[in-house]
């Protein structure tokens, strides 16, 4: 979750963009490697080196043109869907929605973005079930050897042991059900992208928290029932391996927050171009405050 800690942009790559020979052809990729950079331009340069097809990864692919060129052509009047709290399902720490709303006003005024609030019809609970099931299946497959060794198992953190055990207990029907739920969201995402270029969500549900705290136990009075429930907002993109870019949207009480810009599969270049245009508008807005934002600075306070 580093992408929202320090106001830098970060890239969560679309599935298959950077090859991973360890993954079998057609295997679901519910987590993908990302990068943290000083700017969207730097991300584009990095992807120019790392992205591309690989003979040992049948699902890998390369861009139609270099990302360092694609970022120079931002989309005109992009159509953007704001998924907000996914129909009331996601709890946010106070101060996060206003920062995102201010960032969207900036997108509308400076980038001519057409932003439409949208509540998905697929229940967030379905995405959660699909993601936790497929994730625990993957955890069990990856770490069974550590779990089966009593000495090494003792070194695993309790949350990892819990997730591995959950994965080991899954039936074929459990996994098939999870894949069916994932396909429901896949179908709806396709419908969203038929009328929108991107969708938006906050990068996280909480501001950076104390390093001594393992994970947030509650958000705004809503109890978190697992150790990863606090980052549920990342699931809509992660579950489908969609290209996602986290960009800064300001600070509250001296703490940074970001926003996810998510695109359809294959639209990585357009995503970076839109992100770069937003980044420029954000920097210009920040410069109005003398480039040294005081505590509590946010776009909505400019």
PDB file of C-alpha atoms in Angstrom, residues 17 47 114:
ATOM      1  CA  UNK A  17       1.981  -6.675 -19.325  1.00  0.00           C
ATOM      2  CA  UNK A  47       7.701  -0.057 -18.359  1.00  0.00           C
ATOM      3  CA  UNK A 114     -16.706  13.842 -17.838  1.00  0.00           C
TER       4      UNK A 114
END
